[in-house]
Short mmCIF file of C-alpha atoms and ligand atoms in Angstrom, two decimals:
data_model
loop_
_atom_site.label_atom_id
_atom_site.label_comp_id
_atom_site.label_asym_id
_atom_site.label_seq_id
_atom_site.Cartn_x
_atom_site.Cartn_y
_atom_site.Cartn_z
CA UNK N 1 64.43 13.48 391.82
CA UNK N 2 64.95 9.97 390.08
CA UNK N 3 65.84 10.31 386.78
CA UNK N 4 66.75 7.63 383.88
CA UNK N 5 69.50 8.13 380.93
CA UNK N 6 69.09 5.65 377.87
CA UNK N 7 72.82 4.58 376.44
CA UNK N 8 75.72 4.54 378.75
CA UNK N 9 78.25 5.55 375.75
CA UNK N 10 80.54 8.29 376.13
CA UNK N 11 77.70 11.13 376.86
CA UNK N 12 75.39 9.03 378.66
CA UNK N 13 77.55 7.51 381.02
CA UNK N 14 78.80 11.24 381.92
CA UNK N 15 75.24 12.69 382.16
CA UNK N 16 74.61 10.43 384.33
CA UNK N 17 77.38 10.25 386.42
CA UNK N 18 77.42 14.13 386.80
CA UNK N 19 73.79 14.23 387.37
CA UNK N 20 74.59 11.67 390.31
CA UNK N 21 77.39 13.90 391.53
CA UNK N 22 74.93 17.05 392.08
CA UNK N 23 73.02 14.41 394.01
CA UNK N 24 69.95 12.74 391.91
CA UNK N 25 69.07 9.41 392.15
CA UNK N 26 70.41 8.27 388.68
CA UNK N 27 69.81 4.96 386.68
CA UNK N 28 71.81 4.17 383.99
CA UNK N 29 70.21 1.89 381.20
CA UNK N 30 71.90 -0.05 378.16
CA UNK N 31 71.55 -2.50 375.79
CA UNK N 32 74.95 -3.81 376.32
CA UNK N 33 75.04 -6.36 378.69
CA UNK N 34 78.72 -6.41 379.03
CA UNK N 35 78.92 -2.69 379.52
CA UNK N 36 76.58 -2.77 382.25
CA UNK N 37 78.28 -6.27 383.76
CA UNK N 38 81.71 -4.07 383.87
CA UNK N 39 79.75 -0.39 384.89
CA UNK N 40 78.27 -2.22 387.81
CA UNK N 41 81.75 -2.98 389.35
CA UNK N 42 82.71 0.48 388.95
CA UNK N 43 84.55 -0.44 385.76
CA UNK N 44 84.11 2.52 382.96
CA UNK N 45 84.67 1.22 379.37
CA UNK N 46 85.79 4.27 377.78
CA UNK N 47 88.78 6.04 378.27
CA UNK N 48 87.91 9.57 380.29
CA UNK N 49 89.92 11.54 382.50
CA UNK N 50 88.75 11.47 385.83
CA UNK N 51 85.39 9.48 384.90
CA UNK N 52 85.68 6.18 386.75
CA UNK N 53 86.68 7.98 389.85
CA UNK N 54 83.16 10.03 390.11
CA UNK N 55 81.37 6.42 388.88
CA UNK N 56 83.23 4.82 391.83
CA UNK N 57 81.93 7.50 394.23
CA UNK N 58 78.51 7.71 393.21
CA UNK N 59 77.59 4.26 393.29
CA UNK N 60 79.34 3.62 396.98
CA UNK N 61 76.96 6.78 397.44
CA UNK N 62 74.08 4.59 396.30
CA UNK N 63 73.11 7.29 394.00
CA UNK N 64 74.21 5.75 390.72
CA UNK N 65 72.61 2.63 389.02
CA UNK N 66 73.13 0.57 386.11
CA UNK N 67 70.75 -1.96 384.39
CA UNK N 68 69.68 -3.27 380.91
CA UNK N 69 66.14 -3.57 382.02
CA UNK N 70 64.91 0.03 379.84
CA UNK N 71 61.21 -1.04 382.15
CA UNK N 72 62.20 -0.80 385.25
CA UNK N 73 65.03 2.52 384.17
CA UNK N 74 61.63 3.89 382.96
CA UNK N 75 59.50 3.31 385.42
CA UNK N 76 61.48 4.72 388.57
CA UNK N 77 62.20 7.81 386.62
CA UNK N 78 60.71 11.35 386.07
CA UNK N 79 62.86 12.47 383.93
CA UNK N 80 64.50 9.65 380.88
CA UNK N 81 67.20 10.85 378.75
CA UNK N 82 67.48 9.62 375.52
CA UNK N 83 71.64 9.57 374.82
CA UNK N 84 71.92 6.41 372.56
CA UNK N 85 74.07 6.83 369.19
CA UNK N 86 73.17 7.93 366.21
CA UNK N 87 75.25 6.73 363.91
CA UNK N 88 75.74 8.09 360.11
CA UNK N 89 73.78 6.26 357.20
CA UNK N 90 75.67 5.97 354.00
CA UNK N 91 74.53 9.26 352.79
CA UNK N 92 75.29 11.19 355.79
CA UNK N 93 71.97 11.34 357.69
CA UNK N 94 71.71 10.35 360.77
CA UNK N 95 70.56 6.64 361.61
CA UNK N 96 67.81 7.00 364.20
CA UNK N 97 67.49 3.82 364.92
CA UNK N 98 68.76 3.56 368.20
CA UNK N 99 66.31 6.40 369.08
CA UNK N 100 62.92 5.05 367.44
CA UNK N 101 63.80 1.96 369.29
CA UNK N 102 64.17 3.52 372.99
CA UNK N 103 61.04 5.94 371.91
CA UNK N 104 59.02 3.24 371.52
CA UNK N 105 59.81 1.01 374.89
CA UNK N 106 59.77 4.34 376.89
CA UNK N 107 56.14 4.80 375.51
CA UNK N 108 55.11 0.96 376.31
CA UNK N 109 56.39 1.54 379.81
CA UNK N 110 54.91 4.80 380.69
CA UNK N 111 53.49 4.89 384.20
CA UNK N 112 53.06 8.02 385.13
CA UNK N 113 53.58 11.83 383.71
CA UNK N 114 57.24 11.89 382.30
CA UNK N 115 60.15 14.11 381.01
CA UNK N 116 61.47 12.44 377.52
CA UNK N 117 64.62 14.47 377.21
CA UNK N 118 66.64 13.90 373.87
CA UNK N 119 70.76 14.35 374.83
CA UNK N 120 71.32 12.24 371.40
CA UNK N 121 72.29 15.01 368.94
CA UNK N 122 69.21 14.15 366.34
CA UNK N 123 67.90 15.99 363.25
CA UNK N 124 65.43 19.04 363.63
CA UNK N 125 61.93 17.32 364.03
CA UNK N 126 62.80 14.63 366.10
CA UNK N 127 61.65 15.77 369.02
CA UNK N 128 58.14 15.64 367.07
CA UNK N 129 58.79 12.17 366.23
CA UNK N 130 59.89 11.09 369.26
CA UNK N 131 56.46 12.41 370.46
CA UNK N 132 54.54 10.68 367.47
CA UNK N 133 56.30 7.17 368.62
CA UNK N 134 55.63 7.61 371.93
CA UNK N 135 51.85 8.83 371.42
CA UNK N 136 51.65 5.96 369.08
CA UNK N 137 52.82 3.13 372.05
CA UNK N 138 51.13 4.47 374.95
CA UNK N 139 47.57 3.66 374.06
CA UNK N 140 46.43 4.55 377.74
CA UNK N 141 47.29 8.18 376.74
CA UNK N 142 49.58 8.94 380.07
CA UNK N 143 50.40 12.36 379.99
CA UNK N 144 54.56 12.77 378.68
CA UNK N 145 56.74 15.83 377.57
CA UNK N 146 59.12 15.91 374.89
CA UNK N 147 62.09 18.03 375.44
CA UNK N 148 65.40 18.92 373.98
CA UNK N 149 68.44 19.24 375.75
CA UNK N 150 71.37 18.72 373.57
CA UNK N 151 74.89 17.99 374.90
CA UNK N 152 78.13 20.19 374.01
CA UNK N 153 80.49 18.08 375.62
CA UNK N 154 84.20 17.15 374.09
CA UNK N 155 85.46 14.12 375.13
CA UNK N 156 89.29 13.96 377.09
CA UNK N 157 87.32 16.88 379.13
CA UNK N 158 83.65 15.86 378.93
CA UNK N 159 83.44 16.14 383.18
CA UNK N 160 84.79 19.82 383.18
CA UNK N 161 82.64 20.72 380.10
CA UNK N 162 78.99 18.90 381.53
CA UNK N 163 79.70 20.85 385.27
CA UNK N 164 80.75 24.03 383.92
CA UNK N 165 79.01 24.12 380.38
CA UNK N 166 79.27 27.42 378.35
CA UNK N 167 75.68 27.13 378.37
CA UNK N 168 72.70 24.94 378.90
CA UNK N 169 69.91 24.51 375.97
CA UNK N 170 66.90 23.40 376.96
CA UNK N 171 64.14 23.27 373.96
CA UNK N 172 60.45 22.29 375.50
CA UNK N 173 57.01 23.52 374.43
CA UNK N 174 55.35 22.90 378.16
CA UNK N 175 56.22 25.40 381.27
CA UNK N 176 56.09 22.03 383.39
CA UNK N 177 58.90 20.39 381.66
CA UNK N 178 60.74 23.53 381.65
CA UNK N 179 60.62 23.67 385.42
CA UNK N 180 61.49 20.10 386.02
CA UNK N 181 64.51 20.67 383.78
CA UNK N 182 65.68 24.08 385.58
CA UNK N 183 65.27 22.27 389.03
CA UNK N 184 67.53 19.29 387.49
CA UNK N 185 70.09 21.42 386.97
CA UNK N 186 69.73 23.67 389.40
CA UNK N 187 73.39 23.32 390.65
CA UNK N 188 74.28 24.92 387.26
CA UNK N 189 71.71 27.43 387.49
CA UNK N 190 72.86 28.47 390.80
CA UNK N 191 76.55 29.09 389.89
CA UNK N 192 75.02 31.06 387.00
CA UNK N 193 75.47 29.20 383.86
CA UNK N 194 73.65 30.82 381.41
CA UNK N 195 70.28 28.93 380.18
CA UNK N 196 68.70 29.28 376.49
CA UNK N 197 65.17 27.67 376.86
CA UNK N 198 63.43 27.86 373.40
CA UNK N 199 61.22 25.46 371.72
CA UNK N 200 62.29 21.96 370.30
CA UNK N 201 63.12 22.86 367.20
CA UNK N 202 65.43 25.91 367.86
CA UNK N 203 67.13 23.67 370.24
CA UNK N 204 67.67 20.76 367.88
CA UNK N 205 68.94 22.89 365.04
CA UNK N 206 71.44 25.27 367.94
CA UNK N 207 73.67 21.95 368.43
CA UNK N 208 74.10 21.34 364.77
CA UNK N 209 74.74 24.83 363.92
CA UNK N 210 77.48 25.36 366.44
CA UNK N 211 79.13 21.91 365.60
CA UNK N 212 78.98 22.91 361.86
CA UNK N 213 80.16 26.66 362.96
CA UNK N 214 83.04 25.08 364.84
CA UNK N 215 83.85 22.70 361.64
CA UNK N 216 84.04 26.05 359.38
CA UNK N 217 86.69 27.64 361.76
CA UNK N 218 88.98 24.23 361.48
CA UNK N 219 88.30 23.75 357.73
CA UNK N 220 88.75 27.81 357.05
CA UNK N 221 92.45 27.78 359.09
CA UNK N 222 93.46 24.71 356.96
CA UNK N 223 92.81 26.46 354.12
CA UNK N 224 94.68 29.57 355.07
CA UNK N 225 97.70 26.95 356.54
CA UNK N 226 97.65 25.93 352.52
CA UNK N 227 98.23 29.32 351.72
CA UNK N 228 100.87 29.94 354.59
CA UNK N 229 102.60 27.15 353.52
CA UNK N 230 102.64 28.68 349.81
CA UNK N 231 103.43 32.20 350.73
CA UNK N 232 106.22 31.98 353.53
CA UNK N 233 103.76 32.78 356.39
CA UNK N 234 103.53 31.14 359.92
CA UNK N 235 99.83 30.08 360.12
CA UNK N 236 100.01 30.21 364.08
CA UNK N 237 101.15 34.10 364.19
CA UNK N 238 98.43 34.21 361.91
CA UNK N 239 95.98 32.43 363.77
CA UNK N 240 97.33 34.37 366.94
CA UNK N 241 96.88 37.56 365.19
CA UNK N 242 93.63 36.44 364.37
CA UNK N 243 92.34 35.04 367.42
CA UNK N 244 92.99 37.88 369.51
CA UNK N 245 90.41 40.00 367.55
CA UNK N 246 87.79 39.23 369.92
CA UNK N 247 85.41 38.76 367.27
CA UNK N 248 86.93 35.63 365.95
CA UNK N 249 88.56 34.21 369.28
CA UNK N 250 91.26 32.11 369.08
CA UNK N 251 89.54 28.66 369.87
CA UNK N 252 89.43 26.19 367.08
CA UNK N 253 92.43 27.86 365.04
CA UNK N 254 94.80 25.07 365.01
CA UNK N 255 96.10 23.46 361.98
CA UNK N 256 96.13 19.67 361.01
CA UNK N 257 94.68 16.71 359.32
CA UNK N 258 91.02 18.10 359.75
CA UNK N 259 88.69 17.32 361.80
CA UNK N 260 87.41 13.54 362.77
CA UNK N 261 85.99 11.95 365.74
CA UNK N 262 82.31 11.12 366.18
CA UNK N 263 80.46 14.47 366.05
CA UNK N 264 81.69 17.19 363.61
CA UNK N 265 82.25 14.79 360.65
CA UNK N 266 78.61 13.21 361.28
CA UNK N 267 76.94 16.45 362.07
CA UNK N 268 78.28 18.54 358.93
CA UNK N 269 76.91 15.53 356.73
CA UNK N 270 73.58 15.39 358.36
CA UNK N 271 73.31 19.30 358.46
CA UNK N 272 73.97 19.26 354.43
CA UNK N 273 71.23 16.31 354.62
CA UNK N 274 68.38 17.87 356.82
CA UNK N 275 68.90 21.55 354.42
CA UNK N 276 68.64 19.72 351.06
CA UNK N 277 65.46 17.85 352.54
CA UNK N 278 64.33 21.22 353.04
CA UNK N 279 65.37 22.12 349.49
CA UNK N 280 68.48 24.20 350.59
CA UNK N 281 71.76 24.03 349.91
CA UNK N 282 74.36 24.95 352.77
CA UNK N 283 77.02 26.08 350.54
CA UNK N 284 79.15 27.04 353.43
CA UNK N 285 79.04 23.81 355.21
CA UNK N 286 79.37 21.56 351.88
CA UNK N 287 82.72 23.60 351.53
CA UNK N 288 83.79 22.52 354.80
CA UNK N 289 83.09 19.18 354.27
CA UNK N 290 85.23 18.97 351.20
CA UNK N 291 88.15 20.93 352.53
CA UNK N 292 88.02 18.92 355.70
CA UNK N 293 88.03 15.59 353.44
CA UNK N 294 90.94 16.81 351.35
CA UNK N 295 92.89 17.32 354.27
CA UNK N 296 93.72 13.53 354.82
CA UNK N 297 95.29 13.44 351.16
CA UNK N 298 96.71 16.27 352.19
CA UNK N 299 99.02 14.62 354.91
CA UNK N 300 99.80 11.58 352.77
CA UNK N 301 101.04 14.18 350.26
CA UNK N 302 103.24 15.51 352.85
CA UNK N 303 104.26 11.78 353.46
CA UNK N 304 105.12 10.91 350.27
CA UNK N 305 107.42 14.45 350.01
CA UNK N 306 109.42 12.37 352.33
CA UNK N 307 109.19 8.73 351.50
CA UNK N 308 108.09 8.81 347.72
CA UNK N 309 107.48 5.11 347.86
CA UNK N 310 105.32 3.39 350.67
CA UNK N 311 105.93 -0.10 349.52
CA UNK N 312 108.05 -2.53 351.84
CA UNK N 313 108.79 0.41 353.91
CA UNK N 314 107.89 1.12 357.58
CA UNK N 315 106.02 4.03 359.05
CA UNK N 316 105.94 4.84 362.74
CA UNK N 317 102.70 6.35 363.96
CA UNK N 318 102.07 8.50 367.23
CA UNK N 319 98.78 8.80 367.96
CA UNK N 320 95.69 7.28 366.47
CA UNK N 321 92.96 8.75 368.17
CA UNK N 322 91.30 11.65 366.73
CA UNK N 323 92.71 14.20 369.60
CA UNK N 324 94.23 13.46 372.76
CA UNK N 325 92.55 12.19 375.85
CA UNK N 326 90.08 10.48 374.38
CA UNK N 327 90.45 6.21 373.26
CA UNK N 328 88.03 7.00 370.25
CA UNK N 329 89.06 6.40 366.78
CA UNK N 330 85.45 6.80 365.31
CA UNK N 331 86.19 8.72 361.81
CA UNK N 332 89.94 9.23 363.39
CA UNK N 333 92.18 10.77 360.51
CA UNK N 334 95.16 8.76 361.46
CA UNK N 335 93.26 5.56 360.73
CA UNK N 336 91.98 6.72 357.49
CA UNK N 337 95.54 7.67 356.67
CA UNK N 338 97.31 4.72 358.00
CA UNK N 339 95.10 2.19 356.04
CA UNK N 340 95.61 4.08 353.03
CA UNK N 341 99.71 3.64 353.74
CA UNK N 342 98.96 0.08 354.54
CA UNK N 343 97.16 -0.35 350.97
CA UNK N 344 100.26 1.24 349.17
CA UNK N 345 101.93 -1.99 351.12
CA UNK N 346 103.76 0.07 353.70
CA UNK N 347 104.40 -1.28 357.42
CA UNK N 348 103.49 0.28 360.16
CA UNK N 349 104.17 0.50 363.51
CA UNK N 350 101.58 2.60 366.17
CA UNK N 351 101.34 3.51 369.55
CA UNK N 352 98.73 5.37 371.37
CA UNK N 353 98.49 6.00 374.87
CA UNK N 354 94.95 5.18 375.26
CA UNK N 355 93.40 4.24 371.83
CA UNK N 356 95.23 0.88 370.89
CA UNK N 357 92.24 -1.39 371.84
CA UNK N 358 89.70 0.44 370.14
CA UNK N 359 92.16 0.58 367.03
CA UNK N 360 92.99 -2.65 366.57
CA UNK N 361 90.14 -3.75 364.84
CA UNK N 362 90.28 -1.27 362.66
CA UNK N 363 93.69 -1.39 361.05
CA UNK N 364 94.09 -5.14 361.89
CA UNK N 365 97.52 -7.15 362.76
CA UNK N 366 98.86 -7.63 359.30
CA UNK N 367 101.81 -5.67 359.01
CA UNK N 368 101.10 -3.57 361.91
CA UNK N 369 102.83 -3.30 364.74
CA UNK N 370 101.26 -2.79 368.47
CA UNK N 371 104.11 -0.95 369.79
CA UNK N 372 104.51 -0.09 373.60
CA UNK N 373 105.53 3.41 373.74
CA UNK N 374 106.51 6.10 371.16
CA UNK N 375 110.55 5.14 370.97
CA UNK N 376 109.12 1.22 370.55
CA UNK N 377 106.94 2.47 367.59
CA UNK N 378 110.14 4.57 366.04
CA UNK N 379 112.31 1.43 366.49
CA UNK N 380 113.54 1.43 362.24
CA UNK N 381 110.99 3.20 360.71
CA UNK N 382 111.93 5.35 357.71
CA UNK N 383 109.42 7.65 358.18
CA UNK N 384 107.36 8.87 361.44
CA UNK N 385 104.10 10.58 361.73
CA UNK N 386 102.84 12.78 364.66
CA UNK N 387 99.27 12.22 364.44
CA UNK N 388 97.50 13.45 367.67
CA UNK N 389 98.97 15.68 370.24
CA UNK N 390 99.46 13.96 373.04
CA UNK N 391 101.12 15.47 375.74
CA UNK N 392 103.25 12.70 375.87
CA UNK N 393 104.60 13.49 372.33
CA UNK N 394 105.34 16.89 372.91
CA UNK N 395 109.08 16.49 374.59
CA UNK N 396 109.99 13.35 372.89
CA UNK N 397 114.22 12.62 373.38
CA UNK N 398 115.15 13.75 370.13
CA UNK N 399 118.50 12.19 370.31
CA UNK N 400 117.23 9.01 371.31
CA UNK N 401 114.38 9.04 368.45
CA UNK N 402 116.86 9.45 365.71
CA UNK N 403 119.14 6.53 367.10
CA UNK N 404 116.33 4.38 366.62
CA UNK N 405 114.73 5.61 363.33
CA UNK N 406 116.26 4.07 360.19
CA UNK N 407 115.96 7.55 358.83
CA UNK N 408 115.17 10.91 360.76
CA UNK N 409 112.31 11.97 358.95
CA UNK N 410 109.13 13.22 360.69
CA UNK N 411 105.84 14.62 359.61
CA UNK N 412 103.87 16.50 362.09
CA UNK N 413 100.59 16.42 361.66
CA UNK N 414 99.94 19.00 364.77
CA UNK N 415 102.90 21.30 364.67
CA UNK N 416 104.14 20.12 368.11
CA UNK N 417 107.62 20.82 367.16
CA UNK N 418 109.24 24.06 366.18
CA UNK N 419 110.55 23.42 362.74
CA UNK N 420 113.74 25.22 363.20
CA UNK N 421 114.74 23.13 366.21
CA UNK N 422 114.08 19.65 364.49
CA UNK N 423 116.07 20.64 361.12
CA UNK N 424 118.80 22.23 363.86
CA UNK N 425 118.37 18.88 365.36
CA UNK N 426 118.99 16.68 361.65
CA UNK N 427 115.68 16.02 360.91
CA UNK N 428 113.84 16.19 357.77
CA UNK N 429 110.64 17.66 359.13
CA UNK N 430 107.37 18.66 357.62
CA UNK N 431 104.34 20.09 359.63
CA UNK N 432 101.59 22.09 358.67
CA UNK N 433 101.17 26.04 357.53
CA UNK N 434 104.52 27.06 358.36
P1 NAD Q 1 78.27 5.81 371.94
O1 NAD Q 1 78.07 5.14 370.88
O2 NAD Q 1 79.51 6.37 373.02
O3 NAD Q 1 76.64 5.17 373.10
C1 NAD Q 1 75.78 4.98 372.81
C2 NAD Q 1 75.16 3.96 374.01
O4 NAD Q 1 73.66 3.73 373.40
C3 NAD Q 1 76.12 2.33 373.22
O5 NAD Q 1 76.48 2.11 374.65
C4 NAD Q 1 74.52 1.55 372.98
O6 NAD Q 1 75.18 0.25 373.78
C5 NAD Q 1 73.78 2.12 373.79
N1 NAD Q 1 72.48 2.03 373.47
C6 NAD Q 1 72.08 1.58 371.81
N2 NAD Q 1 70.85 1.57 371.52
C7 NAD Q 1 70.40 1.33 372.84
C8 NAD Q 1 69.11 0.41 373.17
N3 NAD Q 1 67.81 0.65 372.52
N4 NAD Q 1 68.75 0.91 374.53
C9 NAD Q 1 69.90 0.84 375.15
N5 NAD Q 1 71.20 1.37 375.17
C10 NAD Q 1 71.33 1.57 374.03
O7 NAD Q 1 77.86 7.33 371.61
P2 NAD Q 1 77.82 8.65 372.47
O8 NAD Q 1 79.41 8.97 371.82
O9 NAD Q 1 78.10 8.63 373.70
O10 NAD Q 1 77.04 9.43 371.93
C11 NAD Q 1 75.69 9.49 371.77
C12 NAD Q 1 74.73 10.83 371.02
O11 NAD Q 1 75.02 12.02 371.62
C13 NAD Q 1 74.88 10.99 369.58
O12 NAD Q 1 74.02 11.14 369.15
C14 NAD Q 1 76.23 11.67 369.66
O13 NAD Q 1 75.93 12.64 368.38
C15 NAD Q 1 75.94 12.89 370.89
N6 NAD Q 1 76.94 13.83 371.20
C16 NAD Q 1 77.93 12.93 371.46
C17 NAD Q 1 79.28 13.44 372.00
C18 NAD Q 1 80.73 12.76 372.29
O14 NAD Q 1 81.62 13.70 372.22
N7 NAD Q 1 80.73 11.91 371.90
C19 NAD Q 1 79.01 15.12 372.49
C20 NAD Q 1 78.05 15.47 371.73
C21 NAD Q 1 76.84 14.99 371.36
#
């Protein structure tokens, strides 16, 4: 089988590469010529553990190809995945302009029956919209099916998530399309991965409902953390006690600066919008969004408790990505909070193991020092803030850190350290929910 994946970003590149690894002949298409040129040389434009080796291996195996030529990509393929970005618009709804562009181009270049699959996260009803766009651009009436196949991978563990998903969701209205999708996913099917076969609208909804639920868990434990701080409870013990209940499950019960990244903030806002368009107010998800937004101010307030006036003072930041093991800084709490500190006159010294290049256009260079490691960032700082729990920040040499900081003050937004140990080591130390 030959497939094409249009959009070679975090999702498209992993999808295309993993299908190639399953033995499928894959063409990854992107309209960013620089990206495609790098990929053809086996260089990946993002940080994703294990992906570069997999890309190289499948290029060498002749199963993975890259092109900017969407026409060529579409013509060869039986299945065409749409995996372009769906960024948020000002009002929180998803911007479907890239999806529309690709659907139009697919319509113009249909040269035989194809299954057009939406991998991008798209509002409910987009499958129908894509069908309409392709039909209008397909004067010869070539037959095609539209399928929804949302992606649940997490950046940082994307390959493992793709290869061993909890489930594969397929939304389709045609038996032929379902059979082709099952065939494509056969290696997972044989591993007994559960498949949810449903209609297109339900499949599109599953993605938003899942992400909004996970975001709800995060905002929920963050609110519990607020109460824990006020009543002398330890949110980690509370989360453990809750999570051992199988109905609750321990995942996504980690307090912190709130969720960020390219999915949860966008998908929760979009779901509120979608509900509104259909005359329903989604009060729970609205509250989740509001709580999440307040987390950033709550972290800044903690920083102010240790350093009341930021003006002219130096803040060291460990971690810029919205979570470890990625260079993705889209809607990262760290960058938002640091931009606020810079506006208040602070100087910042920053270090992230993977996200320096992606953060630079956001923070700029004025009063920002781009450091080579955690100790370099801490050099002469009046306050150190741990924003992202990269493993390399978990076992810092505390004596060395204390000796390079101008004052031993730490705000640990991810609860990486033990408060008692930190206080015993002579730090003024604040963390979350304990
Ligand atoms: P991304 O920005 O990393 O990648 C999108 C790619 O599409 C870019 O390389 C861009 O150049 C390309 N593109 C845009 N218009 C194009 C066009 N007309 N023709 C060809 N290529 C085009 O985005 P992403 O993070 O991979 O997300 C893609 C979709 O998957 C989004 O809808 C997102 O919500 C969803 N999603 C993302 C994740 C994640 O963890 N990043 C997880 C699940 C779902």
